[in-house]
Each structure stands twice: as C-alpha cells, then as structure tokens.
PDB file of C-alpha atoms in Angstrom:
ATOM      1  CA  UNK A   1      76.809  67.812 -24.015  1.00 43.00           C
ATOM      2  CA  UNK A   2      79.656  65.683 -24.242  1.00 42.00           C
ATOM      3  CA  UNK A   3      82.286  68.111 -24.047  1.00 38.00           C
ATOM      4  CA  UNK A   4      80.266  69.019 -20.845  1.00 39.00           C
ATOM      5  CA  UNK A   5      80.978  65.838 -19.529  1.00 42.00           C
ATOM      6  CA  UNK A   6      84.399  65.765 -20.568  1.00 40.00           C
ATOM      7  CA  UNK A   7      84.759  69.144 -18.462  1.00 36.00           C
ATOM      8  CA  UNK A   8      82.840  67.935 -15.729  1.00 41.00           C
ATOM      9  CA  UNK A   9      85.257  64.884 -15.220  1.00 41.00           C
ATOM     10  CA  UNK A  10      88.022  66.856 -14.661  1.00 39.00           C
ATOM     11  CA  UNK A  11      86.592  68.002 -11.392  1.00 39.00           C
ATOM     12  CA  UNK A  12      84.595  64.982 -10.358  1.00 44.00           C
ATOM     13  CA  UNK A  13      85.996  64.274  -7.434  1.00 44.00           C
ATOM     14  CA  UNK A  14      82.597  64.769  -5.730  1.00 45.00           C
ATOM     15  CA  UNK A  15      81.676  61.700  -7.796  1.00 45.00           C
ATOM     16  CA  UNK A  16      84.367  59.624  -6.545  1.00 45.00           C
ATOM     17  CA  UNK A  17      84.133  59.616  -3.298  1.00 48.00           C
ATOM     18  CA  UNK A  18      82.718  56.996  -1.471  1.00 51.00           C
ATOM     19  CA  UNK A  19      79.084  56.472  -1.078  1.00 61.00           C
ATOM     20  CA  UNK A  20      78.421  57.891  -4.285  1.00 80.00           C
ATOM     21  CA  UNK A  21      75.413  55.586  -6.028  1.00 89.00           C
ATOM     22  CA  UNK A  22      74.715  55.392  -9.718  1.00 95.00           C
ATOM     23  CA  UNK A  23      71.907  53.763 -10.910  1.00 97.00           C
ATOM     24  CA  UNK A  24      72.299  52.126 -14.274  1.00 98.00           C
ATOM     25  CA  UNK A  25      69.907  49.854 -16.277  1.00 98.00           C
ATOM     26  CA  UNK A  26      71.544  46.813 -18.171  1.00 98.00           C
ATOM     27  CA  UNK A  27      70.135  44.139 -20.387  1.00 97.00           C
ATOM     28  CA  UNK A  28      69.405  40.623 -18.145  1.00 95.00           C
ATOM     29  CA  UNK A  29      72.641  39.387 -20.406  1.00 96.00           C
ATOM     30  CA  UNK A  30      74.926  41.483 -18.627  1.00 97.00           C
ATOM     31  CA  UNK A  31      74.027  40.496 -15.089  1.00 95.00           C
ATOM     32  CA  UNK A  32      76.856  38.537 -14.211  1.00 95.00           C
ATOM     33  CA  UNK A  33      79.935  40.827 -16.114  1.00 97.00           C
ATOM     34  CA  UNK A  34      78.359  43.789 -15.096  1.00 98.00           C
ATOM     35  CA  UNK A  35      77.989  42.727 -11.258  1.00 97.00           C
ATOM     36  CA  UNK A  36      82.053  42.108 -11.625  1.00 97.00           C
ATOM     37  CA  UNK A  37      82.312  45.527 -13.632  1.00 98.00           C
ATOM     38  CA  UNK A  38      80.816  47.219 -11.614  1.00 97.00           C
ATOM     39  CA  UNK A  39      83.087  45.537  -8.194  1.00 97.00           C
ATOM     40  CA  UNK A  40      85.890  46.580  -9.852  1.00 97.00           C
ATOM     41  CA  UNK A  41      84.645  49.563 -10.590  1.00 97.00           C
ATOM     42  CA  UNK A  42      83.808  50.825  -7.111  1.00 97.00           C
ATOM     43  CA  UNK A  43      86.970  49.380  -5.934  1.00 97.00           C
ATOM     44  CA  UNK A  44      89.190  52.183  -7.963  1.00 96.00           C
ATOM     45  CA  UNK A  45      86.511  55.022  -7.322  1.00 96.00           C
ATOM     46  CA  UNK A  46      84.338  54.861  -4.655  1.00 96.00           C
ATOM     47  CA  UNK A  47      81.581  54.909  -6.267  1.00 96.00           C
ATOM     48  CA  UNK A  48      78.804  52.157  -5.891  1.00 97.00           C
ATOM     49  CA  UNK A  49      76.670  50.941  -9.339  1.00 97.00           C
ATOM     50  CA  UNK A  50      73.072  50.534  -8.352  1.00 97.00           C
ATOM     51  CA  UNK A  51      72.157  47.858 -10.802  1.00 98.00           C
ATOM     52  CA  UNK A  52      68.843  46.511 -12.269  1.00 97.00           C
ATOM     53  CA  UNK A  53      68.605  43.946 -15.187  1.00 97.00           C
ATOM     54  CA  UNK A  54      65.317  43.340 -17.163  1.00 96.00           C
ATOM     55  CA  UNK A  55      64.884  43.050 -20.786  1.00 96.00           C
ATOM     56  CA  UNK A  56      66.047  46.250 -23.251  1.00 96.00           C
ATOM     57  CA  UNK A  57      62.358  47.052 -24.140  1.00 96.00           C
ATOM     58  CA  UNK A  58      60.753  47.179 -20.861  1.00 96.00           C
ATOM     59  CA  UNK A  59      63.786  49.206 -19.539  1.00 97.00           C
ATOM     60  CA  UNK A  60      63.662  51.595 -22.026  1.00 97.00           C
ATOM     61  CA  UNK A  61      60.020  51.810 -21.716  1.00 97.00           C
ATOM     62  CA  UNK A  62      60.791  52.682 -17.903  1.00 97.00           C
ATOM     63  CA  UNK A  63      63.253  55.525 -19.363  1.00 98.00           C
ATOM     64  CA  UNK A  64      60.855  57.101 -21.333  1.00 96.00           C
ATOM     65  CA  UNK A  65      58.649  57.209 -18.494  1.00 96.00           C
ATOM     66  CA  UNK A  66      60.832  59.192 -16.328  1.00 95.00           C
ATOM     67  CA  UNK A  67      63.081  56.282 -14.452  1.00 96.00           C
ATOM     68  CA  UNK A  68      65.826  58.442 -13.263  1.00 95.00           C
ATOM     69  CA  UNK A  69      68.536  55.729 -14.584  1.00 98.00           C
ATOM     70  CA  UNK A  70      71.741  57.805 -15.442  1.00 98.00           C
ATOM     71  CA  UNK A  71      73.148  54.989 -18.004  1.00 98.00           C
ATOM     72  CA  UNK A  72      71.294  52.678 -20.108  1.00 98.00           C
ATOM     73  CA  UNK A  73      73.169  49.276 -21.235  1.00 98.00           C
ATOM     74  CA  UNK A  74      70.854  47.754 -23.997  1.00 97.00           C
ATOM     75  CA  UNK A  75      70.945  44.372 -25.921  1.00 95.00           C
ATOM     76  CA  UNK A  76      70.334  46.385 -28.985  1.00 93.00           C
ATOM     77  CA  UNK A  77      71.058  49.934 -30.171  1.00 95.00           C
ATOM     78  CA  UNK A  78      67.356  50.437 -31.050  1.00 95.00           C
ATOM     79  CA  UNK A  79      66.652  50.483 -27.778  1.00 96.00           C
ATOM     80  CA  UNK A  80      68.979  53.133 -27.019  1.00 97.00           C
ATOM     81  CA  UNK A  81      67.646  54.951 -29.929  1.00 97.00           C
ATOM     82  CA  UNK A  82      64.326  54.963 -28.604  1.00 96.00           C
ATOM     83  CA  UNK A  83      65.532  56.090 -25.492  1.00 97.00           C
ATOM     84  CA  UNK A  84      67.621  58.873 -26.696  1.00 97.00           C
ATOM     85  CA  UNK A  85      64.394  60.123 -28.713  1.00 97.00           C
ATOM     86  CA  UNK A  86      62.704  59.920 -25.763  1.00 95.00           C
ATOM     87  CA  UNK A  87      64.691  63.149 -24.570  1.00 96.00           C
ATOM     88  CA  UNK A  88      66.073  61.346 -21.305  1.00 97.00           C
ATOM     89  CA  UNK A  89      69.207  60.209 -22.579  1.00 97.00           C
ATOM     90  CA  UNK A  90      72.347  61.853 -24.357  1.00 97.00           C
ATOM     91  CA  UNK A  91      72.751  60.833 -27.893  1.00 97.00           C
ATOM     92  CA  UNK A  92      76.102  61.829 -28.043  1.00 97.00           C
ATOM     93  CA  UNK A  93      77.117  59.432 -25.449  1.00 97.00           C
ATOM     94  CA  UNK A  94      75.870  56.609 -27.528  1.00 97.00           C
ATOM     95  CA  UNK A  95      78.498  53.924 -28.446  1.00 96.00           C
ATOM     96  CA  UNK A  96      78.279  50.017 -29.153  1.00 95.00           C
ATOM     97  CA  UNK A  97      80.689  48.229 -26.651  1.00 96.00           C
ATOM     98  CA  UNK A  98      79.883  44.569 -27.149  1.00 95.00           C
ATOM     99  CA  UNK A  99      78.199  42.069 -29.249  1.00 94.00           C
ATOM    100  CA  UNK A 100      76.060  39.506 -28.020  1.00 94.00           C
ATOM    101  CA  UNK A 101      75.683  35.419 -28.755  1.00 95.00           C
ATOM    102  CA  UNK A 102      72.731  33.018 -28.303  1.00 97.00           C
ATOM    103  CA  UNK A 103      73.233  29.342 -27.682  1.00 98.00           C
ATOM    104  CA  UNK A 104      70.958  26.224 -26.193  1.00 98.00           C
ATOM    105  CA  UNK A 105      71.377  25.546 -22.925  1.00 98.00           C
ATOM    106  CA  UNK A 106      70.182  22.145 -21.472  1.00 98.00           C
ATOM    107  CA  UNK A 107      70.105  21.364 -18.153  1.00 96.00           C
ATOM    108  CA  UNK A 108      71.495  18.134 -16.575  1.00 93.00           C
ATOM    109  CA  UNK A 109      69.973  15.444 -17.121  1.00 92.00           C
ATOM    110  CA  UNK A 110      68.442  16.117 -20.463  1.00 94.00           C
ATOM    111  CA  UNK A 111      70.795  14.800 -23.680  1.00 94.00           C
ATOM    112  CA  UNK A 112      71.815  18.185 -25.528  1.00 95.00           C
ATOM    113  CA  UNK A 113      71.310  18.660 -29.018  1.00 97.00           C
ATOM    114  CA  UNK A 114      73.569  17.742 -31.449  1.00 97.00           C
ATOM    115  CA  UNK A 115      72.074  20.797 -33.550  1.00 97.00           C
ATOM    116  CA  UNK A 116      68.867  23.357 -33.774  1.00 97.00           C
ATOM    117  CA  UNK A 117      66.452  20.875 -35.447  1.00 97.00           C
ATOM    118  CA  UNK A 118      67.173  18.610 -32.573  1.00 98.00           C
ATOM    119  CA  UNK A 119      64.951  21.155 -30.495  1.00 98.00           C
ATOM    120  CA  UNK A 120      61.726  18.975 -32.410  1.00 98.00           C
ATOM    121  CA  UNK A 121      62.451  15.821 -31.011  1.00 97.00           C
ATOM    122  CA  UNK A 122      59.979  14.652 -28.555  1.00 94.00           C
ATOM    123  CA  UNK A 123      62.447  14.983 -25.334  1.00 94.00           C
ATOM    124  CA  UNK A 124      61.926  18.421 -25.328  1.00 97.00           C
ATOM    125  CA  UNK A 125      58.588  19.037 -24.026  1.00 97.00           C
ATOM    126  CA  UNK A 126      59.140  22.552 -23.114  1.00 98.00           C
ATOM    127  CA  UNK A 127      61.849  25.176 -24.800  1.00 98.00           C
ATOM    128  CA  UNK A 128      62.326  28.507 -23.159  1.00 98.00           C
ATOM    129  CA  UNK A 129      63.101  31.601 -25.253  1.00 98.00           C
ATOM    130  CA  UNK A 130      62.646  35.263 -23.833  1.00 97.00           C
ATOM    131  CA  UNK A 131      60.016  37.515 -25.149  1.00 97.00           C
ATOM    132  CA  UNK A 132      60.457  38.475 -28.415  1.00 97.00           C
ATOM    133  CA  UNK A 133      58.050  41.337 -28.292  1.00 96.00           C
ATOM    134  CA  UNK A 134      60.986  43.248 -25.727  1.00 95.00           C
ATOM    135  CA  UNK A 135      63.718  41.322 -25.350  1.00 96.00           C
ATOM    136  CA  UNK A 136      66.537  41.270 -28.092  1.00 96.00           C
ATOM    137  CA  UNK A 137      67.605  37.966 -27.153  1.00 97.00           C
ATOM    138  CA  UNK A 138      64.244  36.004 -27.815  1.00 97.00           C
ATOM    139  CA  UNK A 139      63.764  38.214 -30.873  1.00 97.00           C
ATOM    140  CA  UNK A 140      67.338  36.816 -32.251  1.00 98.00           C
ATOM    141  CA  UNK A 141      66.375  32.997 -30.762  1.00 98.00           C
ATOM    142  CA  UNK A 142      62.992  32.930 -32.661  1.00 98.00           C
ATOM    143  CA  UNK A 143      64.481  34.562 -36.080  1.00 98.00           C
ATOM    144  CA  UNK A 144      67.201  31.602 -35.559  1.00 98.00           C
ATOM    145  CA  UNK A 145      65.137  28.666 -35.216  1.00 98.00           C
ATOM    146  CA  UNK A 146      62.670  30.237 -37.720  1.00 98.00           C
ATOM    147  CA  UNK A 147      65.805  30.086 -40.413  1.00 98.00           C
ATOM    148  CA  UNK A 148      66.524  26.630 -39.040  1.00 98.00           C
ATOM    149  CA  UNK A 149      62.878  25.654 -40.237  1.00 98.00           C
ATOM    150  CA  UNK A 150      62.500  24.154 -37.040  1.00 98.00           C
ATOM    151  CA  UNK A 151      60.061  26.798 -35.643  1.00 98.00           C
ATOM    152  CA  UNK A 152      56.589  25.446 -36.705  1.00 97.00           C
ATOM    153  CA  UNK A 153      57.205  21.879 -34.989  1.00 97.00           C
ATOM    154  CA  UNK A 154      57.953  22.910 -32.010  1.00 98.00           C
ATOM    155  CA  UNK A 155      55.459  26.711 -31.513  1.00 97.00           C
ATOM    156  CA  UNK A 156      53.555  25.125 -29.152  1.00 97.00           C
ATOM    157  CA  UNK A 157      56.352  23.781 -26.882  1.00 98.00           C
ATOM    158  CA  UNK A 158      57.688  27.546 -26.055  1.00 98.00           C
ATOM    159  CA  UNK A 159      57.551  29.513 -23.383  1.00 98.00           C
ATOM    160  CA  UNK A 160      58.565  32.370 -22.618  1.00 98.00           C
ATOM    161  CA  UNK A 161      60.319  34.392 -19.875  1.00 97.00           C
ATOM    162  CA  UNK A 162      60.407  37.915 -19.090  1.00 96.00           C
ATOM    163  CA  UNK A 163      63.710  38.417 -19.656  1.00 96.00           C
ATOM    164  CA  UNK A 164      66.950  36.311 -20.976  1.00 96.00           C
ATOM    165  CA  UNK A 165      68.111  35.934 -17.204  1.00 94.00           C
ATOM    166  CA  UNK A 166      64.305  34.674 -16.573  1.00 96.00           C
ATOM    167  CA  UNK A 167      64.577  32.193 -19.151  1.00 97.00           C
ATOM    168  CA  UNK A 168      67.541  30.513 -18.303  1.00 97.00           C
ATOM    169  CA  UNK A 169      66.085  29.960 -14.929  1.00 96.00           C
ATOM    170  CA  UNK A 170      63.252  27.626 -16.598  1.00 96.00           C
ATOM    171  CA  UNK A 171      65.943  25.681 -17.444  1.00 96.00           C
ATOM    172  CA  UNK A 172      67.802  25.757 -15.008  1.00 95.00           C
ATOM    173  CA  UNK A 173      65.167  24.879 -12.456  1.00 95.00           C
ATOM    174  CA  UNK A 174      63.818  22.124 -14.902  1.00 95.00           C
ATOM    175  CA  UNK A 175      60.938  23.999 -15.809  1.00 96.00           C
ATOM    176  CA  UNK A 176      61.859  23.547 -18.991  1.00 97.00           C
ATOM    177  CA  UNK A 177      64.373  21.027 -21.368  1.00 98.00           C
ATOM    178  CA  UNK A 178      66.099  23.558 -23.475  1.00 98.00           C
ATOM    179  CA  UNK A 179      66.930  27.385 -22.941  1.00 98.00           C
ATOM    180  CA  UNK A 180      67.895  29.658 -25.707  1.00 98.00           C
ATOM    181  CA  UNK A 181      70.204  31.926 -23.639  1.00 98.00           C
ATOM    182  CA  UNK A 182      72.714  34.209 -23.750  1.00 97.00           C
ATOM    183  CA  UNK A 183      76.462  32.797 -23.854  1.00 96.00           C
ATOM    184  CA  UNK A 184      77.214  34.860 -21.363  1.00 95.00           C
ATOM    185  CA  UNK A 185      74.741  32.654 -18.739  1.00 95.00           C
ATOM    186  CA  UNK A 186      75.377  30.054 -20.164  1.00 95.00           C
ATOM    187  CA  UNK A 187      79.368  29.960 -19.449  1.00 93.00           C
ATOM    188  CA  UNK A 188      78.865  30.724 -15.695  1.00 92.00           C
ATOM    189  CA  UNK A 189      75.956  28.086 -15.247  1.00 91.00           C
ATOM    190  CA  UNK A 190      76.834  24.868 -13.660  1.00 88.00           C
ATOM    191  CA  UNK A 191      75.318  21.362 -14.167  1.00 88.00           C
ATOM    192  CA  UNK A 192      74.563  22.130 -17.853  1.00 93.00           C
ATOM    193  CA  UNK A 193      75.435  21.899 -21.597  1.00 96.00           C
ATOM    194  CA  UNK A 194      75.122  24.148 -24.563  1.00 97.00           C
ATOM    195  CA  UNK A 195      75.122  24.283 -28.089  1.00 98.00           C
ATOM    196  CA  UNK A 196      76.617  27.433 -29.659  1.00 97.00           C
ATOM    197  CA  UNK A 197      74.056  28.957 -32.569  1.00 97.00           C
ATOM    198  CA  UNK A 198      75.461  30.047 -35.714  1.00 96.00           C
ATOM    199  CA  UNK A 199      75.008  34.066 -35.820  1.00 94.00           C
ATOM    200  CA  UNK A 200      74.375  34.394 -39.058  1.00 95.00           C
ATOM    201  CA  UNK A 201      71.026  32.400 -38.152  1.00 97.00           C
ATOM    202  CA  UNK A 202      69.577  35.857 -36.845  1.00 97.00           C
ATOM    203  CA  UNK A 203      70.158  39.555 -36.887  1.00 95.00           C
ATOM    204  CA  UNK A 204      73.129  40.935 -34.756  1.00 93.00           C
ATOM    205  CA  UNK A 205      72.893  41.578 -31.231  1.00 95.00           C
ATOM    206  CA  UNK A 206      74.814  44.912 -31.354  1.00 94.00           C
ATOM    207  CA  UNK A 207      74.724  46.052 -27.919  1.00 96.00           C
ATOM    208  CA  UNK A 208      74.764  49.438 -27.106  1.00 97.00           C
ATOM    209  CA  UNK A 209      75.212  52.460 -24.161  1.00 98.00           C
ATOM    210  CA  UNK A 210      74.358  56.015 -23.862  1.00 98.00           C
ATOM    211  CA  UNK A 211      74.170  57.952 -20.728  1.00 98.00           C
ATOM    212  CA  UNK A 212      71.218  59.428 -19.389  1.00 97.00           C
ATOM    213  CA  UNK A 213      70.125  62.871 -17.039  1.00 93.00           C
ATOM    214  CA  UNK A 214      72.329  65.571 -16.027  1.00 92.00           C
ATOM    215  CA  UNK A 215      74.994  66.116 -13.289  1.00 94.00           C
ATOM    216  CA  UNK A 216      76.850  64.248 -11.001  1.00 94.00           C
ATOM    217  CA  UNK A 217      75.436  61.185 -11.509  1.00 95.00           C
ATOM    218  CA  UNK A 218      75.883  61.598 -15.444  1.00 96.00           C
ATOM    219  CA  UNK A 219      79.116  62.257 -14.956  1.00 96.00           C
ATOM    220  CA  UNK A 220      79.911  59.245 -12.834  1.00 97.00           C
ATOM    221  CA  UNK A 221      77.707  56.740 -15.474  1.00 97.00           C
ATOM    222  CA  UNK A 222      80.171  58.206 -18.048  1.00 97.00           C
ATOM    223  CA  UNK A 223      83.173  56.980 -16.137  1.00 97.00           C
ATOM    224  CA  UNK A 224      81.573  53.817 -15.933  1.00 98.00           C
ATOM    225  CA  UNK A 225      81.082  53.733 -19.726  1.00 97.00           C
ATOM    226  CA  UNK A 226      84.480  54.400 -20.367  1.00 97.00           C
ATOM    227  CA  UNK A 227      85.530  51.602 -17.880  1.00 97.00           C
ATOM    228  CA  UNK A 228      83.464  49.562 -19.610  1.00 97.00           C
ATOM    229  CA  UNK A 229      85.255  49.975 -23.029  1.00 93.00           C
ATOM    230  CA  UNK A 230      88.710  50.243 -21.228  1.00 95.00           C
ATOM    231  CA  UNK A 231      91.429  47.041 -21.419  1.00 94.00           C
ATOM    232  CA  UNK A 232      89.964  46.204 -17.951  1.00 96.00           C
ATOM    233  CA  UNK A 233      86.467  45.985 -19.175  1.00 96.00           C
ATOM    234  CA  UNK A 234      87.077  44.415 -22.479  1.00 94.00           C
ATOM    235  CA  UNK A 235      88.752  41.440 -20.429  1.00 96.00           C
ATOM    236  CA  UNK A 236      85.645  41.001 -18.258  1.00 96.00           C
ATOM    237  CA  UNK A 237      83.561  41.242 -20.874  1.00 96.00           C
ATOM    238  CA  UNK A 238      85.273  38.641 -23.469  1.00 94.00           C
ATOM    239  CA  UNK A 239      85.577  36.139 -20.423  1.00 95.00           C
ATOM    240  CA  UNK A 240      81.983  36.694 -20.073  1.00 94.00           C
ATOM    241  CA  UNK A 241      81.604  35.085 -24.089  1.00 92.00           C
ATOM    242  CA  UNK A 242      81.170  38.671 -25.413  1.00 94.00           C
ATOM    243  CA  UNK A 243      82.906  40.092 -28.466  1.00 91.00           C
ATOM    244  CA  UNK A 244      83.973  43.281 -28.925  1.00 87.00           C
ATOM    245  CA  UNK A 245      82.215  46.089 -31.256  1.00 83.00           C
ATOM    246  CA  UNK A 246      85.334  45.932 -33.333  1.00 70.00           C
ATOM    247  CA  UNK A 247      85.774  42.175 -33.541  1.00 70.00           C
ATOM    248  CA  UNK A 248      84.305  39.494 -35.879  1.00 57.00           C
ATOM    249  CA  UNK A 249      83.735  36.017 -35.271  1.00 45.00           C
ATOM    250  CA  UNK A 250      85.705  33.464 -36.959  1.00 43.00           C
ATOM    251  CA  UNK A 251      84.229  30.342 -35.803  1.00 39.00           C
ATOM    252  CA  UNK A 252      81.259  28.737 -33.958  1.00 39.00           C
ATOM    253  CA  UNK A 253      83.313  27.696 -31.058  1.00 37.00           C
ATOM    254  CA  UNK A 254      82.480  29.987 -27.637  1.00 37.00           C
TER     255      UNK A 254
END
C-alpha cells in the first residue's frame, strides 16, 4: 500500500488544493507543535489539518471503532500497533518521528522541587499525573516516581486527568501543586517552573505515526507525515522539547 501512496502523490493535486480537510488524531503532547505543524503545513499546500488531541489509548480505541481519522500520531508505538491490528490503519506507513520527555511542572506560587522525592513533602497537597490506564505519559510519570520510591507517600495525593494536556491544566489552574507533564507544555506555559525527570526513571516514550483509510485523504495525511519528519518539522518539533527518533539524550537539561 505504500507504493500506492507513493503513486498517488504524484498526482495529488486534488489534495492540495485549498479547502481540502484532513482529520488526524495526535497525542494531547503534541497540541501545541502540531497546531504550528499543521499552520505551516496548510500554508505550502492548501490543505487544512482537522485536529483532535486526547490521550493515545482512548484515540486508538476511537480508531478501532471506526473514527474515520486518516493519520494517527501516538505517544507510544503500541498504540499504533493496536491500531494497525485493528485493520483501519496502514502498517507500512508506521514510523517513530519523535521521542517524548516528562518533567514537574509547578505553578506560580508554589516552591518547585529541588528533585522527585520532593513531591512527598506536605506542600503538595494534590499532584496531577494523566491516566495511566490510556495515556503514555501518566504510565511513564507513575513508573518514574515508583523508581524514585516516592510513590507510596504520596498515592493518595494524585489525581488524575484525562489526558496529559488535561493534567497540566490542574496545575495550571491551581487545582493542583505539581503536574507531571509533558516538556513540550511545559516550555510554552507561562507563570510556572519545572523540574526535568531523568528518562531512564521510566520506559521510553517512543512516539509513533501510521496513516489510516484509503484515498485522498490518505494520501494528504501521508504528506503530512513526511512534513512532519522533514528539516521543517524536525525544527518545530525540537523547539517544542522533543528529540528526534534518531537522537539520544546526553544530559538532563531541556
């Protein structure tokens, strides 16, 4: 199917022109590189990225259920996996294009931790995560303060958002004292201070694409995939606190 698509966007200029929509489903990391992405994107083809953000497993879940999303941006390749077995989605298409990082985000106001096990002292009444049960980023912010040892004192403090975008909100709002977050809501948050987590403290947020359905529209999500893994997009998305499938982090600093 991929040399399909590789056909197909030879003669896609049906795709480019304007009004075309896409509708892709990201990981509630990406919101705020993928909103530029996807500006810039539009800008040199015409063609408009209908975007929703909500955590990997429930948007997979809405995949597999027949959610006609044409490309699938997940906070972790099982996702993608799962969506691919699903039938909906192209396994061929499938490629990593960024690696995630998970830091603690403290709102003003609150003194930030000088490290994890800071998270038990008694100023921090409430400590956001997102869901580990669906949402790759809570998964790799409970494994983390788990390893820390830090977990068991302060289980009863957490709560938990939807989503990683949904979490940092608690925080933000002053729902809560501390977020676990993404780094790359955490760089374009204002008022705030964060604490960069070690990542060998949890598993690897590998993030992964693949493109789903036929025609047009998978044609277009392609393009967008590509963009994504272009120069342009690899700029974006490093600025965003992102690194890149093929780079490895050398120190803790964002």
């Amino acid at each position: 199917m991929r040399y399909l698509l590789v056909l197909a966007l030879a003669a896609a200029g049906a795709c480019s022109k304007s009004g075309h929509k896409v509708r892709v489903a990201a990981a509630a990391d990406l919101a705020k590189a993928f909103t530029e992405l996807g500006a810039e994107f539009k800008a040199k083809t015409g063609i408009t990225l209908e975007l929703e953000f909500g955590s990997s497993g429930l948007l997979a879940k809405q995949i597999e259920q027949g959610a006609p999303f044409s490309l699938f941006a997940a906070a972790n390749r099982a996702y993608v996996d799962q969506a691919v077995k699903s039938g909906h989605c192209d396994g061929t298409t499938a490629h990593p294009y960024a690696r995630g990082r998970i830091v603690v985000w403290t709102p003003a106001g609150v003194v930030a931790p000088k490290q994890l096990a800071d998270l038990a002292d008694a100023r921090f009444h409430k400590i956001a995560i997102a869901n580990p049960e669906h949402a790759p980023y809570g998964r790799a912010a409970r494994q983390a303060l788990e390893k820390d040892g830090v977990w068991p004192q302060i289980q009863d403090r957490i709560v938990l958002g939807e989503n990683v975008q949904a979490t940092m909100l608690y925080a933000r709002d002053h729902n809560a004292d501390a977020a676990i977050v993404a780094l790359s809501l955490a760089v374009v948050t204002d008022g705030g201070a964060f604490l960069p987590i070690d990542p060998i403290m949890h598993e690897p947020l590998d993030q992964a694409m693949v493109v789903c359905g036929t025609g047009d529209d998978a044609v277009a999500a392609q393009r967008f995939s590509e963009f994504v893994s272009s120069r342009e997009g690899r700029e974006v998305m490093t600025r965003y606190g992102f690194l890149l499938p093929d780079e490895q982090l050398h120190s803790k600093a964002p």
